[in-house]
Coordinates of C-alpha atoms in Angstrom, one line a residue:
M1 CA -6.6 5.4 -26.7
Y2 CA -6.1 3.0 -23.8
S3 CA -4.1 0.5 -25.7
S4 CA -1.1 2.6 -26.6
S5 CA -0.5 4.1 -23.2
A6 CA -1.1 0.8 -21.4
G7 CA 1.2 -1.0 -23.8
N8 CA 4.0 1.5 -23.5
S9 CA 3.7 1.4 -19.7
M10 CA 3.9 -2.3 -19.5
L11 CA 6.8 -2.6 -21.9
R12 CA 8.8 -0.2 -19.8
R13 CA 8.2 -2.6 -16.9
N14 CA 9.3 -5.8 -18.6
F15 CA 12.2 -6.0 -16.2
L16 CA 9.6 -7.0 -13.5
R17 CA 8.4 -10.0 -15.4
P18 CA 8.9 -13.3 -13.5
G19 CA 9.3 -15.1 -16.8
I20 CA 12.4 -13.2 -17.6
I21 CA 13.9 -13.9 -14.2
Q22 CA 13.0 -17.6 -14.5
A23 CA 14.6 -17.8 -17.9
S24 CA 17.8 -16.4 -16.5
Y25 CA 17.8 -19.0 -13.7
K26 CA 17.1 -21.7 -16.3
T27 CA 20.1 -20.6 -18.3
Q28 CA 22.3 -20.9 -15.2
K29 CA 20.8 -24.4 -14.5
E30 CA 21.8 -25.5 -17.9
G31 CA 25.4 -24.6 -17.2
I32 CA 25.8 -21.8 -19.7
A33 CA 26.6 -19.3 -16.9
C34 CA 29.2 -19.7 -14.2
N35 CA 27.9 -19.8 -10.6
T36 CA 29.7 -18.1 -7.7
K37 CA 30.2 -19.9 -4.4
V38 CA 27.9 -17.5 -2.6
P39 CA 24.7 -19.3 -1.3
R40 CA 21.4 -17.8 -1.9
N41 CA 19.6 -16.1 1.0
V42 CA 17.4 -18.9 2.4
N43 CA 14.6 -16.4 3.2
M44 CA 14.4 -15.4 -0.5
E45 CA 13.9 -19.1 -1.3
K46 CA 10.9 -19.1 1.0
L47 CA 9.1 -16.4 -1.0
R48 CA 6.3 -17.4 -3.3
S49 CA 7.2 -17.5 -7.0
A50 CA 6.0 -14.0 -7.8
Y51 CA 5.0 -10.8 -6.0
L52 CA 1.3 -10.1 -6.7
F53 CA 1.6 -6.8 -8.6
P54 CA 4.5 -7.8 -11.0
E55 CA 2.5 -11.0 -11.7
I56 CA -0.5 -8.9 -12.7
S57 CA 1.8 -6.7 -14.8
M58 CA 3.2 -9.8 -16.6
R59 CA -0.4 -11.0 -17.4
E60 CA -1.2 -7.5 -18.6
V61 CA 1.8 -7.6 -21.0
Q62 CA 0.7 -11.0 -22.2
H63 CA -2.8 -9.8 -22.8
I64 CA -1.6 -6.8 -24.9
E65 CA 0.6 -9.2 -27.0
K66 CA -2.4 -11.4 -27.5
Y67 CA -4.9 -8.6 -28.3
P68 CA -2.7 -5.7 -29.7
D69 CA -5.7 -3.7 -30.8
A70 CA -7.7 -4.0 -27.5
K71 CA -8.5 -0.9 -25.6
L72 CA -7.2 -2.0 -22.2
I73 CA -8.4 -0.4 -19.0
S74 CA -6.6 -0.9 -15.8
L75 CA -8.6 -1.0 -12.5
G76 CA -5.9 -3.1 -11.0
I77 CA -2.6 -1.8 -9.6
G78 CA -3.5 1.2 -7.5
D79 CA -1.6 3.8 -9.5
T80 CA -2.9 7.4 -9.5
T81 CA -3.8 8.9 -12.9
E82 CA -4.7 12.5 -12.5
P83 CA -2.1 15.3 -13.2
I84 CA -0.4 16.8 -10.2
P85 CA -1.8 20.3 -9.5
D86 CA 0.3 23.1 -11.0
I87 CA 1.1 24.7 -7.7
I88 CA 2.8 21.5 -6.6
A89 CA 4.5 20.7 -9.9
S90 CA 5.7 24.3 -10.3
S91 CA 7.2 24.2 -6.8
M92 CA 9.3 21.1 -7.7
A93 CA 10.2 22.6 -11.1
N94 CA 11.4 25.8 -9.5
Y95 CA 13.4 24.0 -6.9
A96 CA 15.0 21.8 -9.6
R97 CA 15.9 24.9 -11.6
S98 CA 17.4 26.6 -8.6
L99 CA 19.9 23.8 -8.3
S100 CA 21.6 25.2 -11.4
T101 CA 22.6 28.3 -9.4
A102 CA 25.2 28.9 -6.8
E103 CA 22.6 30.4 -4.5
G104 CA 20.0 27.6 -5.0
Y105 CA 22.2 24.5 -5.0
S106 CA 21.9 22.1 -2.1
G107 CA 23.3 18.6 -1.6
Y108 CA 22.6 16.1 1.1
G109 CA 19.7 17.1 3.4
A110 CA 19.0 15.7 6.8
E111 CA 18.3 12.0 6.7
Q112 CA 15.1 12.6 8.8
G113 CA 13.8 15.1 6.3
N114 CA 13.5 18.8 5.7
K115 CA 12.7 20.5 9.0
A116 CA 10.0 22.6 7.5
L117 CA 8.3 19.6 5.9
R118 CA 8.4 17.6 9.2
K119 CA 6.8 20.5 10.9
A120 CA 4.1 20.9 8.2
I121 CA 3.3 17.2 8.4
A122 CA 2.9 17.3 12.2
E123 CA 0.8 20.4 12.1
T124 CA -1.4 19.3 9.2
F125 CA -2.2 15.7 10.1
Y126 CA -1.5 15.5 13.8
R127 CA -2.2 18.9 15.2
D128 CA -4.7 17.6 17.8
V129 CA -2.8 14.4 18.8
R130 CA 0.5 15.9 20.1
V131 CA 2.8 14.5 17.5
K132 CA 6.1 16.5 17.5
E133 CA 8.0 17.4 14.3
T134 CA 11.0 15.5 15.7
E135 CA 8.9 12.3 15.8
V136 CA 8.2 12.6 12.0
F137 CA 10.7 10.9 9.7
V138 CA 10.3 11.9 6.0
S139 CA 11.0 9.1 3.5
D140 CA 10.7 7.9 -0.1
G141 CA 7.4 6.2 0.6
S142 CA 5.6 4.1 3.2
Q143 CA 6.4 0.8 1.5
C144 CA 10.1 1.6 1.8
D145 CA 9.6 2.5 5.5
I146 CA 7.8 -0.8 6.1
T147 CA 11.1 -2.5 5.0
R148 CA 13.1 -0.2 7.2
L149 CA 10.9 -1.0 10.2
Q150 CA 11.4 -4.7 9.5
L151 CA 15.2 -4.1 9.6
L152 CA 14.7 -2.2 12.9
L153 CA 12.7 -5.1 14.4
G154 CA 14.8 -8.0 13.2
S155 CA 14.1 -11.6 12.7
N156 CA 13.3 -12.7 16.2
V157 CA 9.9 -11.0 16.6
S158 CA 6.5 -12.6 15.9
I159 CA 4.1 -11.0 13.4
A160 CA 0.4 -10.6 12.9
V161 CA -1.3 -9.3 9.8
Q162 CA -4.9 -8.6 8.8
D163 CA -6.3 -11.2 6.4
P164 CA -6.7 -9.9 3.7
S165 CA -3.9 -7.3 3.8
F166 CA -1.3 -5.6 1.6
P167 CA 1.1 -8.3 0.6
A168 CA 4.3 -6.3 1.4
Y169 CA 3.7 -6.9 5.1
V170 CA 4.0 -10.7 4.6
D171 CA 6.7 -10.6 2.0
S172 CA 9.0 -8.3 3.9
S173 CA 8.5 -10.6 7.0
V174 CA 9.6 -13.5 4.9
I175 CA 12.7 -11.7 3.6
I176 CA 13.8 -10.6 7.1
G177 CA 13.3 -14.1 8.4
Q178 CA 10.2 -13.8 10.7
A179 CA 7.7 -15.8 8.7
G180 CA 8.7 -19.4 8.6
D181 CA 7.9 -21.7 5.7
F182 CA 5.0 -21.1 3.3
E183 CA 2.4 -23.8 3.6
D184 CA 0.7 -24.5 0.3
K185 CA -2.3 -26.2 1.9
T186 CA -3.3 -23.2 4.0
G187 CA -1.8 -20.4 1.8
M188 CA -0.1 -19.0 4.9
C189 CA 3.4 -18.6 6.3
G190 CA 3.8 -20.9 9.3
K191 CA 5.0 -18.3 11.8
I192 CA 2.7 -15.4 10.9
Q193 CA -0.6 -15.0 12.6
Y194 CA -3.3 -14.2 10.0
M195 CA -6.1 -12.3 11.7
K196 CA -9.3 -12.8 9.7
C197 CA -11.1 -9.6 8.8
L198 CA -14.4 -10.6 7.2
P199 CA -17.6 -8.8 6.2
K200 CA -19.5 -10.6 9.0
T201 CA -17.1 -9.1 11.6
N202 CA -17.1 -5.7 9.9
F203 CA -13.6 -6.4 8.6
F204 CA -12.0 -6.4 12.1
P205 CA -10.3 -9.4 13.8
D206 CA -11.7 -11.3 16.7
L207 CA -9.2 -10.1 19.2
A208 CA -10.7 -12.4 21.9
T209 CA -9.4 -15.4 20.1
A210 CA -6.2 -13.8 18.7
S211 CA -2.8 -14.9 20.0
R212 CA -0.2 -12.5 21.2
S213 CA 2.2 -11.2 18.6
D214 CA 5.1 -8.8 19.0
I215 CA 4.2 -6.8 15.9
I216 CA 0.7 -6.1 14.5
F217 CA 0.5 -4.7 11.0
F218 CA -2.8 -2.9 10.6
C219 CA -3.9 -0.8 7.6
S220 CA -6.9 1.7 7.8
P221 CA -8.5 2.4 5.5
N222 CA -7.6 -1.1 4.5
N223 CA -6.0 -2.1 1.3
P224 CA -7.7 -4.2 -0.2
T225 CA -11.1 -4.1 1.5
G226 CA -11.5 -0.3 1.6
H227 CA -12.8 -0.6 5.2
A228 CA -11.9 2.3 7.6
A229 CA -11.7 1.0 11.2
T230 CA -14.1 2.7 13.5
R231 CA -13.0 4.5 16.7
Q232 CA -14.3 1.6 18.8
Q233 CA -12.4 -0.9 16.8
L234 CA -9.1 1.0 17.1
E235 CA -9.7 1.4 20.8
Q236 CA -10.0 -2.3 21.0
L237 CA -6.8 -2.7 19.0
V238 CA -4.8 -0.3 21.2
K239 CA -6.1 -2.0 24.4
F240 CA -5.1 -5.4 23.0
A241 CA -1.6 -4.1 22.1
K242 CA -1.2 -2.6 25.6
E243 CA -2.3 -5.8 27.4
N244 CA 0.0 -7.9 25.3
G245 CA 3.0 -5.6 25.1
S246 CA 2.8 -5.5 21.3
I247 CA 3.7 -2.8 18.8
I248 CA 1.2 -1.8 16.1
I249 CA 2.5 -0.7 12.8
F250 CA -0.4 1.4 11.5
D251 CA -0.5 2.1 7.8
S252 CA -2.6 5.3 7.1
A253 CA -1.7 5.7 3.5
Y254 CA -5.4 6.2 2.5
A255 CA -6.5 8.3 5.4
A256 CA -7.2 11.3 3.1
Y257 CA -10.1 9.3 1.6
I258 CA -12.1 9.0 4.8
S259 CA -15.4 10.7 4.6
D260 CA -17.0 9.8 7.9
D261 CA -15.8 10.1 11.5
S262 CA -13.5 7.2 11.4
P263 CA -10.1 8.0 12.9
R264 CA -7.5 9.1 10.3
S265 CA -4.6 8.3 12.6
I266 CA -4.0 5.7 15.3
F267 CA -2.8 8.5 17.5
E268 CA -6.4 9.8 17.9
I269 CA -6.8 6.8 20.2
P270 CA -5.7 7.4 23.9
G271 CA -2.7 5.3 24.8
A272 CA -1.6 4.7 21.2
R273 CA 1.6 6.7 21.6
E274 CA 2.9 3.9 23.9
V275 CA 2.2 1.1 21.5
A276 CA 2.1 2.3 17.9
I277 CA 4.2 3.5 14.9
E278 CA 2.4 5.1 12.0
V279 CA 3.5 5.0 8.3
S280 CA 1.9 7.2 5.7
S281 CA 2.4 8.5 2.2
F282 CA 2.0 11.3 -0.3
S283 CA 1.4 8.7 -3.1
K284 CA -2.3 8.3 -3.0
F285 CA -2.9 11.5 -1.2
A286 CA -1.1 13.8 -3.7
G287 CA -0.4 11.6 -6.7
F288 CA 3.2 11.1 -5.8
T289 CA 3.4 7.4 -6.8
G290 CA 6.3 8.2 -9.1
I291 CA 7.8 11.0 -7.1
R292 CA 8.2 9.0 -3.9
L293 CA 7.5 10.7 -0.6
G294 CA 6.1 9.5 2.7
W295 CA 6.7 9.6 6.4
T296 CA 6.8 7.6 9.6
V297 CA 5.8 8.8 13.0
V298 CA 7.7 7.1 16.0
P299 CA 6.5 8.5 19.3
E300 CA 9.0 9.3 22.0
E301 CA 7.0 7.2 24.6
L302 CA 7.4 4.0 22.6
S303 CA 10.0 1.7 24.0
F304 CA 11.4 -1.8 23.7
S305 CA 11.1 -4.4 26.5
N306 CA 14.4 -3.2 28.0
G307 CA 13.1 0.4 28.1
F308 CA 15.2 1.7 25.2
P309 CA 13.4 4.2 23.0
V310 CA 12.3 2.8 19.7
I311 CA 12.8 6.3 18.1
N312 CA 16.5 6.2 18.8
D313 CA 17.0 2.9 17.0
F314 CA 14.8 4.0 14.1
N315 CA 16.8 7.1 13.7
R316 CA 20.0 5.0 13.5
I317 CA 18.4 2.8 10.9
V318 CA 17.4 5.9 8.8
C319 CA 20.9 7.5 9.2
T320 CA 22.6 4.2 8.2
C321 CA 20.4 3.0 5.4
F322 CA 19.0 6.2 3.9
N323 CA 20.4 9.5 2.7
G324 CA 17.0 11.3 2.9
A325 CA 14.2 11.9 0.5
S326 CA 14.8 13.9 -2.7
N327 CA 15.0 17.6 -1.9
I328 CA 12.8 18.2 -5.0
A329 CA 10.2 15.8 -3.8
Q330 CA 10.2 17.4 -0.4
A331 CA 9.6 20.8 -2.0
G332 CA 6.6 19.3 -3.6
G333 CA 5.5 17.9 -0.3
L334 CA 5.6 21.3 1.3
A335 CA 3.5 22.7 -1.6
C336 CA 0.9 19.9 -1.0
L337 CA 0.5 21.1 2.5
S338 CA 0.1 24.8 1.6
T339 CA -3.5 26.1 1.7
E340 CA -3.9 26.1 -2.0
G341 CA -2.0 22.9 -2.6
F342 CA -4.0 21.0 0.1
A343 CA -7.3 22.2 -1.5
S344 CA -6.1 21.1 -4.9
V345 CA -5.1 17.5 -3.9
H346 CA -8.5 17.1 -2.1
S347 CA -10.3 18.1 -5.3
I348 CA -8.5 15.2 -7.0
I349 CA -9.3 12.8 -4.2
K350 CA -13.0 13.8 -4.7
C351 CA -12.7 12.8 -8.3
Y352 CA -11.4 9.4 -7.4
K353 CA -14.1 8.9 -4.9
E354 CA -16.7 9.8 -7.6
N355 CA -15.1 7.1 -9.8
A356 CA -15.5 4.7 -6.9
K357 CA -19.2 5.5 -6.7
I358 CA -19.7 4.9 -10.4
L359 CA -18.0 1.5 -10.2
R360 CA -19.7 0.6 -6.9
D361 CA -23.2 1.4 -8.4
T362 CA -22.3 -0.7 -11.5
F363 CA -21.5 -3.9 -9.5
S364 CA -24.3 -3.4 -7.0
S365 CA -26.9 -2.9 -9.7
H366 CA -26.0 -6.3 -11.1
G367 CA -26.6 -8.1 -7.8
L368 CA -23.0 -8.3 -6.6
K369 CA -22.1 -7.5 -3.0
V370 CA -19.7 -4.6 -2.9
Y371 CA -17.6 -3.3 0.1
G372 CA -15.4 -0.3 0.4
G373 CA -15.3 2.6 -2.1
E374 CA -16.6 5.1 0.4
N375 CA -13.6 5.8 2.6
A376 CA -11.0 4.4 0.2
P377 CA -10.2 4.3 -3.5
Y378 CA -10.8 0.5 -3.6
L379 CA -13.9 -1.7 -4.0
W380 CA -14.0 -5.2 -2.6
V381 CA -16.4 -7.2 -4.7
H382 CA -17.7 -10.6 -3.7
F383 CA -18.1 -13.4 -6.3
P384 CA -19.5 -16.3 -4.2
G385 CA -18.1 -19.7 -5.0
S386 CA -15.6 -18.5 -7.5
K387 CA -11.8 -18.5 -7.6
S388 CA -10.5 -15.0 -7.7
W389 CA -7.8 -15.7 -10.4
D390 CA -10.6 -17.3 -12.5
I391 CA -12.7 -14.1 -12.2
F392 CA -9.6 -12.0 -13.0
T393 CA -9.1 -14.0 -16.2
E394 CA -12.8 -13.9 -17.2
I395 CA -12.9 -10.1 -16.8
L396 CA -9.7 -9.6 -18.6
E397 CA -10.6 -11.9 -21.5
K398 CA -14.2 -10.6 -22.0
T399 CA -13.8 -6.9 -21.2
H400 CA -10.1 -6.1 -21.5
I401 CA -10.1 -4.7 -17.9
I402 CA -7.4 -5.4 -15.4
T403 CA -8.4 -6.1 -11.8
V404 CA -6.7 -7.7 -8.8
P405 CA -7.6 -11.1 -7.5
G406 CA -8.4 -11.1 -3.8
S407 CA -6.5 -14.2 -3.1
G408 CA -3.3 -12.2 -3.7
F409 CA -4.0 -10.4 -0.4
G410 CA -4.4 -13.5 1.7
P411 CA -6.4 -16.7 2.0
E412 CA -9.6 -14.8 3.1
G413 CA -9.4 -12.8 -0.1
E414 CA -10.6 -15.8 -2.1
E415 CA -13.9 -15.2 -3.9
F416 CA -13.2 -11.4 -3.9
M417 CA -11.8 -9.0 -6.4
R418 CA -10.2 -5.6 -5.6
I419 CA -11.2 -2.9 -8.1
S420 CA -9.3 0.4 -8.1
A421 CA -11.0 3.7 -8.7
F422 CA -7.9 5.3 -10.0
G423 CA -8.5 6.3 -13.6
H424 CA -9.6 9.1 -15.9
R425 CA -13.3 9.6 -15.8
E426 CA -13.9 8.5 -19.4
S427 CA -12.0 5.2 -18.7
I428 CA -14.2 4.6 -15.6
I429 CA -17.4 5.2 -17.5
E430 CA -16.3 2.9 -20.3
A431 CA -15.2 0.2 -17.7
A432 CA -18.7 0.5 -16.1
R433 CA -20.3 0.0 -19.4
R434 CA -18.3 -3.1 -20.2
L435 CA -18.7 -4.6 -16.8
G436 CA -22.5 -4.0 -17.0
N437 CA -22.5 -6.0 -20.3
L438 CA -20.5 -8.8 -18.7
Y439 CA -22.9 -9.1 -15.7
P440 CA -26.3 -8.2 -17.1

């Protein structure tokens, strides 16, 4: 049952395959196509040959072609799998149907988002930390907002990222011109500060030895390690940012998965409103990966070095580059934050966390060290002395399971694999069985 759905999904995404792009470039090199006189963006030339997740999708397609009868299971790209609760889907469907009536039709909405949704986000997630609805900007997803924030900041700022971290932080920095040249020897971009977040430091950087950067990208719970920063760790981070005059871009896309007392927002930390922006998403919280809805919080107190409010410039970026999130998606977002909708999405989150426990127990029972999976839908599994792409290939060839090699998240991801807990329960149980046979 896995092979048909996985195959169709991958075939629909063939346009992402690097091989197809390279073939087109080869055709032009051979002189079959006519070139323009427009030079290629030099920053695009600095990108590594393929973005991590399309590369995995390409290998998945190749595997399906090689083993057409295999029952493929994906524990790789973190895409949600459980159906959206009916109360939320019905809300979007009803809104869509109303567009066919004179009374229900609406066109452009406010670029910053539906006022009722902005208010609901502020009251649901930030009630105790003084976030105003006017500081909430609704978007089509946190990854899109990361790029808008890069456009806001420009190419003349210095960047720091966790290592390992979500690759979009680095790649967007390359595209905007902040990153310098990629160095094959180190696996790093020359102008980006990679802050090591290792098991021995509880996945938090050594700020005592860190250099000053204008912008610090920080994700908690972290993708890929699954670690949720403690209150003490985030207090250190805010203190470091204030002392250095830096801005933290805090990615809280997985905050709904936190089970302990770890902060769910950077704004729970005193002083954070003066040094931080927060991006978040309905994608993993409510299964909106295909619907596309997120938000960014920019506090009024946050300012540039000349005293100009950051929120004013971000508002201009949003109004210039974005026409607002889909009205239909925003109707779904409001339903998610209703009493019944909120309970429904948390029941699905509970299911994914149970999946994580099944997979965590499987790897641990076979002697592998496993991190994450308790406050996030990802496991970070250590394979000492191994190359992560080699482990990826071994697992795929021997079990027909897609994973993600840790080296795709930064140099310190080598020897690790990221395992996603998104999946139907029967797929997770079958994956656990196959992995148990692979690592007896």
